[in-house]
Amino acid sequence: MARNGFFTGLDIGTSSIKVLVAEYVNGEMNVIGVSNVPSAGVKDGIIVDIETAATAIKTAIEQAEEKSGITIDKVNVGLPANLLQIEPTQGMIPVPSESKEIKDEDVDSVVKSALTKSITPEREVISLIPEEFIVDGFQGIRDPRGMMGIRLEMRGLIYTGPSTILHNLRKTVERAGIKVENIIISPLALTRSVLNEGEREFGATVIDMGGGQTTVASMRAQELQQTNIYPEGGDYVTKDISKVLKTSGQIAEALKFNFGTANLLEASSNEKVQVEVVGNEQPVEITERYLSEIISARIRHLLDRVKQDLERSRLLDLPGGIVIVGGGAILPGVVEIAQEIFGTNVKLHVPNQVGIRNPMFANVISLVEYVGTMTEVDVISQAAVSGEELLRRQPIDIAPKPQRHLSVSEAPVAPRAVVQPVQSFNDDRQVATNKPVRQEQNQVVQEPKQKIGDRLRGIFGSMFD
């Protein structure tokens, strides 16, 4: 069941950074603010310059605040599938209460017992998804709270990622002046958002064609089966046009969206376009067909690689077929080429939220949907993971943070698309903040005073981590 309140998603991409603010009321998500700014300090989906990326994130946050009328202090940030690993885990605890009734604290304890699974030092737990709880041998329980039992078990999946990537992600968001509420695995959220119930159960593949990279995620039996990252995307098509035609990147981008198509059958050999070429005083004429050949070569090369990996993993023939999202999917002809290459049903996913019916926003929408539809058990499990993270790995930072003046980047050029463009939101909305709303939904609970032994273990864990 969806939670009520305001939720903010942050999608840090190679070519753009998107922020979306939405309000959940009685299970309905209402988008109230969205921003899309050029990315910086990010390469192939990974942060390579913390300060530069933080500046771009700050700009995106400020624009989203202006449009939504809400002060953003926490975000749910997406983590790409780079070096993602999925492992089964299980935990077991005795129910300690005299009444033997299972409570929130017991769910938290059994999740923490599952987190004791040995993990290599260079990796961290991102998320733990409970698959089932077992009470005194009775299996298939989704929510054991309120039940009576002597022994509580849990079986689930642990998602781990490289510690370096996670540290840089948290540090960058904090440098932008906001807190990380949840780190969400982007392909997991995207497959849950884009695929319907039948596709998630019987199997389907989602291809997210971004600017700097393409992510492929296959889901079956409600679980992620495989994720792959390909360092090719829409920006590479632009670079190919620029290199072949010897023109600037800005002109190449305009040619791609205004005259380009990935399907050679749709391109005209008679229609011509004038292009400013480096070293020539006069523009050079090219046909739409020639431009299409440049675009098609890159798209086909990428999708051929995806097909080979899906065939190798026996995931190409999933009944749900293939769903394509992302900014690179907007280009005309991509779906037709994908159908030809994969030989299966391929469709383009267009979000149905008013004002952002554009495939490039599918990822950031999925982050907010994932958080807004988390069950209470999911919330408890994620809180347990975060608590372990803070106890074991958070460094003690005693250096004061320098004050920085952030510059506002220019907005990106809107691509040609058959979908509706992003529309402005009303600015006369009453200004509110996240804190009061969230405090109404989640009561603030005083944490028990930490024991001396636990405090010493936390200090020594920080020193030697």
XYZ file of C-alpha atoms in Angstrom:
465
model
C 0.000 0.000 0.000
C 1.342 3.423 -0.958
C 2.400 5.826 1.740
C 1.034 9.364 1.970
C 3.441 12.292 1.836
C 5.985 14.087 -0.324
C 8.827 12.170 -1.974
C 11.735 13.414 -4.084
C 13.672 11.386 -6.632
C 17.157 12.232 -7.946
C 18.422 10.656 -11.164
C 22.120 11.420 -11.801
C 22.742 10.634 -15.456
C 25.715 11.080 -17.741
C 24.067 13.760 -19.879
C 21.424 15.192 -17.529
C 20.382 15.321 -13.886
C 16.679 15.072 -13.128
C 14.794 15.829 -9.919
C 11.128 14.978 -9.431
C 8.905 15.946 -6.497
C 5.609 14.108 -6.058
C 2.908 13.777 -3.444
C 1.219 10.492 -2.654
C -2.407 10.775 -1.513
C -4.469 7.607 -1.038
C -2.209 5.646 -3.339
C -2.213 8.232 -6.142
C 1.024 9.917 -7.207
C 0.726 13.576 -8.154
C 3.794 15.195 -9.709
C 4.174 18.745 -8.455
C 7.662 19.683 -9.636
C 10.349 18.446 -12.008
C 13.711 19.747 -13.233
C 16.181 18.639 -15.895
C 19.636 20.231 -16.081
C 22.846 19.322 -17.930
C 25.001 16.869 -16.039
C 28.600 17.518 -15.004
C 31.258 15.501 -13.206
C 29.655 12.215 -14.328
C 31.088 9.712 -16.805
C 29.350 6.515 -17.904
C 26.875 6.922 -15.043
C 29.626 7.136 -12.392
C 30.594 10.290 -10.476
C 34.175 11.237 -11.323
C 34.227 14.816 -9.936
C 32.387 15.301 -6.646
C 32.484 19.113 -6.560
C 31.340 19.585 -10.162
C 28.576 17.002 -9.846
C 27.399 18.553 -6.556
C 27.060 21.930 -8.265
C 24.887 20.450 -11.011
C 22.746 18.597 -8.451
C 22.296 21.796 -6.457
C 21.059 23.571 -9.586
C 18.561 20.797 -10.312
C 17.315 20.852 -6.705
C 16.822 24.619 -6.772
C 14.809 24.444 -9.995
C 12.616 21.649 -8.599
C 12.044 23.657 -5.408
C 11.021 26.699 -7.423
C 8.495 24.750 -9.487
C 7.058 22.673 -6.649
C 7.037 25.309 -3.919
C 8.573 22.802 -1.505
C 11.890 22.937 0.317
C 13.793 19.758 -0.512
C 15.979 18.465 2.317
C 16.064 14.736 1.484
C 16.220 12.815 -1.776
C 15.895 9.231 -2.929
C 18.813 8.785 -5.292
C 19.151 6.131 -7.949
C 22.202 3.893 -8.141
C 23.190 2.500 -11.564
C 23.684 -1.209 -12.095
C 27.479 -0.973 -12.351
C 28.980 -4.099 -10.735
C 25.697 -4.902 -8.962
C 25.542 -8.307 -7.255
C 22.489 -10.177 -5.953
C 22.842 -12.878 -3.284
C 20.284 -14.907 -1.307
C 20.301 -14.542 2.459
C 18.333 -15.679 5.480
C 18.042 -14.862 9.162
C 16.446 -16.383 12.237
C 15.675 -15.114 15.754
C 13.639 -16.308 18.747
C 10.642 -14.104 19.509
C 11.665 -12.477 22.810
C 8.384 -10.987 24.063
C 6.403 -12.765 26.768
C 3.240 -12.670 24.663
C 5.173 -14.161 21.695
C 3.492 -11.636 19.410
C 5.768 -10.504 16.575
C 6.370 -6.746 16.477
C 8.288 -4.202 14.372
C 11.356 -4.739 16.548
C 11.363 -8.438 15.732
C 11.241 -7.780 11.987
C 14.132 -5.366 12.421
C 16.098 -7.967 14.378
C 15.585 -10.786 11.873
C 16.634 -8.499 9.004
C 19.779 -7.532 10.906
C 20.538 -11.196 11.510
C 20.376 -11.727 7.747
C 22.821 -8.854 7.275
C 25.531 -10.784 9.111
C 26.220 -12.630 5.847
C 29.904 -12.341 4.954
C 30.576 -9.569 2.420
C 33.947 -8.655 0.954
C 35.417 -5.372 2.308
C 35.219 -3.595 -1.039
C 31.427 -4.057 -1.254
C 28.493 -2.708 0.727
C 24.877 -3.739 1.194
C 22.596 -1.408 -0.759
C 19.272 -3.032 -0.058
C 17.697 -6.152 1.398
C 14.387 -7.281 -0.094
C 12.436 -9.779 2.072
C 10.894 -12.549 -0.049
C 9.085 -14.383 2.726
C 8.887 -14.751 6.484
C 8.556 -18.094 8.264
C 6.834 -18.300 11.656
C 7.358 -21.608 13.488
C 7.794 -23.399 10.160
C 4.800 -21.803 8.381
C 6.124 -20.374 5.111
C 5.014 -17.767 2.573
C 4.197 -15.007 5.068
C 4.579 -11.478 3.698
C 4.040 -9.546 6.939
C 4.460 -11.481 10.209
C 3.635 -8.579 12.530
C 0.750 -9.315 14.868
C 1.204 -13.070 14.549
C 2.209 -15.314 17.455
C 5.267 -17.496 17.273
C 8.367 -18.756 19.004
C 10.794 -18.605 16.066
C 10.874 -15.998 13.257
C 12.802 -16.589 10.038
C 13.256 -14.502 6.927
C 14.461 -15.322 3.422
C 15.380 -12.561 1.034
C 17.836 -11.083 -1.422
C 20.805 -8.858 -0.618
C 21.888 -6.315 -3.232
C 25.506 -5.187 -2.919
C 27.612 -2.656 -4.803
C 31.156 -1.252 -4.799
C 31.930 0.796 -1.683
C 33.728 3.457 -3.731
C 30.716 4.191 -5.928
C 28.373 4.336 -2.925
C 30.707 6.616 -0.960
C 31.110 9.033 -3.871
C 27.349 9.091 -4.411
C 26.584 9.948 -0.785
C 29.388 12.494 -0.580
C 28.248 14.290 -3.724
C 24.640 14.565 -2.597
C 25.710 15.819 0.836
C 27.986 18.431 -0.782
C 24.898 19.687 -2.622
C 23.396 20.491 0.786
C 20.806 17.692 1.042
C 20.551 14.313 2.748
C 20.185 10.879 1.186
C 16.925 9.350 2.357
C 17.297 6.099 0.398
C 19.713 4.724 -2.181
C 17.604 2.848 -4.706
C 18.866 0.392 -7.295
C 17.738 2.049 -10.529
C 17.134 -1.101 -12.648
C 15.097 -2.674 -9.826
C 12.889 0.407 -9.503
C 12.616 0.809 -13.285
C 11.504 -2.758 -13.962
C 8.885 -2.542 -11.209
C 7.580 0.746 -12.602
C 7.651 0.028 -16.334
C 6.529 -3.622 -16.404
C 3.022 -4.737 -15.512
C 2.243 -7.587 -13.125
C 2.199 -10.268 -15.825
C 5.467 -9.101 -17.374
C 7.197 -9.083 -13.998
C 5.961 -12.600 -13.250
C 6.505 -14.350 -16.595
C 9.525 -12.309 -17.620
C 10.463 -9.239 -19.652
C 13.502 -7.053 -20.355
C 13.797 -3.275 -19.983
C 16.377 -1.377 -22.050
C 17.129 2.109 -20.700
C 18.904 4.074 -23.434
C 20.527 7.018 -21.674
C 22.971 9.598 -22.890
C 26.270 8.064 -21.836
C 25.286 4.442 -21.265
C 22.558 1.880 -21.813
C 21.259 -0.309 -18.994
C 19.549 -3.641 -19.638
C 17.587 -5.332 -16.845
C 15.645 -8.595 -17.103
C 12.978 -9.552 -14.547
C 11.215 -12.871 -14.055
C 9.227 -14.301 -11.135
C 9.151 -10.780 -9.621
C 12.972 -10.805 -9.291
C 15.821 -9.230 -11.202
C 17.524 -11.965 -13.204
C 20.363 -9.977 -14.758
C 21.603 -6.431 -15.319
C 24.126 -5.238 -17.875
C 25.731 -1.869 -18.564
C 26.889 -0.805 -22.034
C 29.028 2.362 -22.323
C 27.076 3.571 -25.341
C 24.062 5.856 -25.552
C 22.502 8.831 -27.263
C 25.620 10.960 -26.805
C 27.606 8.448 -28.846
C 25.214 8.883 -31.769
C 25.852 12.623 -31.596
C 29.617 12.064 -31.506
C 29.408 9.806 -34.564
C 27.526 12.464 -36.528
C 30.015 15.114 -35.448
C 33.026 12.997 -36.422
C 31.723 11.766 -39.793
C 30.384 15.151 -40.934
C 33.239 17.146 -39.318
C 30.834 19.493 -37.589
C 30.376 20.737 -34.027
C 28.636 18.721 -31.339
C 25.862 21.294 -31.049
C 25.067 21.091 -34.772
C 25.287 17.286 -34.661
C 22.765 17.183 -31.810
C 20.372 19.429 -33.733
C 20.715 17.268 -36.856
C 19.974 14.116 -34.860
C 16.748 15.365 -33.332
C 15.455 17.522 -36.170
C 16.235 15.344 -39.183
C 17.532 12.005 -37.908
C 15.943 8.568 -37.833
C 17.396 5.187 -36.963
C 15.259 3.416 -39.573
C 16.726 3.603 -43.082
C 13.330 2.839 -44.619
C 11.933 6.083 -43.206
C 14.811 8.276 -44.441
C 14.487 10.174 -47.735
C 17.221 10.147 -50.359
C 15.832 13.342 -51.890
C 15.504 15.570 -48.830
C 18.748 17.418 -48.204
C 20.127 19.301 -45.204
C 22.851 21.949 -45.167
C 25.582 21.375 -42.591
C 28.323 23.750 -41.471
C 31.566 21.803 -41.824
C 34.862 22.684 -40.158
C 37.334 24.001 -42.755
C 34.650 24.840 -45.366
C 33.392 28.346 -45.918
C 30.173 27.114 -47.501
C 27.743 24.637 -45.922
C 27.784 21.080 -47.232
C 24.584 19.352 -48.305
C 23.813 15.858 -47.060
C 20.730 13.696 -47.544
C 18.527 12.465 -44.744
C 19.412 8.965 -45.883
C 23.118 9.563 -45.270
C 22.393 10.998 -41.808
C 20.211 7.975 -41.073
C 23.017 5.593 -42.042
C 25.294 7.183 -39.435
C 22.634 6.935 -36.721
C 21.525 3.427 -37.653
C 25.076 2.043 -37.538
C 25.528 3.024 -33.877
C 22.064 1.874 -32.771
C 22.448 -1.480 -34.504
C 25.907 -2.006 -33.014
C 24.542 -1.399 -29.513
C 21.433 -3.562 -29.868
C 23.435 -6.401 -31.441
C 25.614 -6.512 -28.297
C 22.507 -6.553 -26.108
C 21.015 -9.410 -28.140
C 24.162 -11.518 -27.816
C 24.192 -11.157 -24.017
C 20.470 -11.916 -23.714
C 20.865 -15.026 -25.861
C 23.855 -16.139 -23.808
C 21.784 -15.790 -20.616
C 18.683 -17.375 -22.194
C 16.635 -14.258 -21.511
C 15.857 -13.189 -25.076
C 12.660 -15.246 -25.398
C 10.907 -14.001 -22.259
C 7.117 -13.823 -22.844
C 6.903 -10.130 -21.956
C 9.299 -9.124 -24.731
C 11.313 -5.922 -24.518
C 10.394 -2.452 -23.264
C 12.555 0.529 -24.257
C 12.812 3.760 -22.225
C 15.250 6.651 -21.885
C 16.157 9.748 -23.866
C 17.820 7.682 -26.598
C 14.544 5.832 -27.210
C 12.853 9.036 -28.406
C 14.732 8.933 -31.697
C 12.394 7.769 -34.496
C 13.028 4.286 -35.817
C 14.620 2.826 -32.671
C 11.651 0.563 -31.885
C 11.489 -0.712 -35.462
C 15.201 -1.577 -35.498
C 14.898 -3.281 -32.097
C 12.025 -5.452 -33.365
C 14.088 -6.439 -36.379
C 17.186 -7.319 -34.334
C 15.559 -9.058 -31.351
C 12.811 -10.798 -33.315
C 10.340 -10.330 -30.448
C 7.715 -7.879 -29.269
C 9.253 -4.444 -28.567
C 7.397 -1.402 -27.270
C 8.267 2.131 -26.199
C 7.239 3.061 -22.672
C 5.816 6.566 -22.257
C 4.999 7.644 -18.668
C 1.369 8.619 -18.119
C 1.990 11.370 -15.561
C 0.638 14.733 -16.696
C 3.377 17.082 -17.901
C 6.174 14.511 -18.133
C 4.947 12.082 -20.773
C 8.423 11.522 -22.057
C 10.537 8.321 -21.911
C 13.543 10.285 -20.628
C 11.745 10.775 -17.275
C 10.916 7.078 -16.754
C 13.914 6.524 -14.467
C 13.323 9.386 -12.042
C 9.604 8.592 -11.944
C 10.399 4.995 -11.009
C 12.518 6.153 -8.043
C 9.608 8.076 -6.534
C 7.148 5.259 -7.277
C 9.474 2.749 -5.622
C 9.678 4.762 -2.393
C 6.010 5.757 -2.407
C 4.827 2.154 -2.720
C 7.173 0.598 -0.154
C 5.329 -1.514 2.402
C 5.885 -1.032 6.125
C 7.978 -4.200 6.171
C 10.108 -2.811 3.320
C 10.602 0.414 5.279
C 11.694 -1.507 8.371
C 14.087 -3.626 6.298
C 15.655 -0.617 4.603
C 16.019 1.168 7.939
C 17.852 -1.873 9.284
C 20.218 -1.783 6.315
C 20.861 1.929 6.821
C 21.468 1.398 10.510
C 24.087 -1.250 9.779
C 25.672 1.063 7.257
C 25.947 3.942 9.707
C 27.347 1.674 12.434
C 29.979 -0.083 10.341
C 31.171 2.271 7.646
C 30.383 5.935 8.177
C 33.643 7.894 8.651
C 34.022 10.594 11.274
C 34.343 13.888 9.388
C 35.720 16.621 11.644
C 36.838 19.021 8.889
C 34.516 22.011 8.361
C 32.872 22.176 4.952
C 33.925 25.230 2.919
C 31.276 27.668 1.749
C 30.823 27.572 -2.007
C 29.020 29.784 -4.472
C 27.119 27.621 -6.913
C 26.629 28.648 -10.518
C 23.401 27.910 -12.373
C 23.865 25.870 -15.542
C 21.947 26.559 -18.716
C 18.915 24.386 -19.425
C 19.380 21.644 -22.045
C 17.967 21.952 -25.550
C 14.645 20.125 -25.781
C 14.882 17.223 -28.230
C 12.441 16.589 -31.024
C 9.956 14.044 -29.767
C 6.507 12.749 -30.525
C 5.634 12.856 -26.846
C 4.397 15.825 -24.866
C 7.079 18.199 -23.568
C 7.524 19.024 -19.930
C 5.081 21.747 -18.942
C 5.567 24.360 -16.269
C 3.826 23.939 -12.954
C 1.833 26.658 -11.254
C 3.996 28.946 -9.144
C 1.103 30.167 -6.981
C 1.100 26.949 -4.991
C 1.369 27.422 -1.256
C 4.934 26.952 -0.062
C 5.433 23.964 2.194
C 8.333 21.917 3.458
C 9.004 18.219 3.558
C 9.606 18.079 7.284
C 6.116 18.886 8.673
C 4.423 16.546 6.221
C 6.804 13.672 6.884
C 6.618 14.124 10.632
C 2.864 13.651 10.414
C 3.319 10.362 8.557
C 6.310 9.016 10.484
C 6.277 9.669 14.210
C 9.627 10.706 15.601
C 10.864 8.048 17.998
C 13.511 8.687 20.577
C 16.354 6.211 20.140
C 17.403 4.380 23.336
C 20.582 5.529 24.921
C 23.518 3.597 23.492
C 25.375 1.285 25.813
C 29.038 1.890 26.518
C 30.025 -1.411 24.888
C 28.086 -0.602 21.705
C 29.576 2.888 21.628
C 33.120 1.526 21.885
C 32.463 -1.009 19.143
C 31.147 1.780 16.910
C 34.258 3.921 17.562
C 36.702 1.090 16.890
C 34.719 0.027 13.817
C 35.080 3.562 12.396
C 38.809 3.600 13.118
C 39.620 0.310 11.406
C 37.022 0.384 8.570
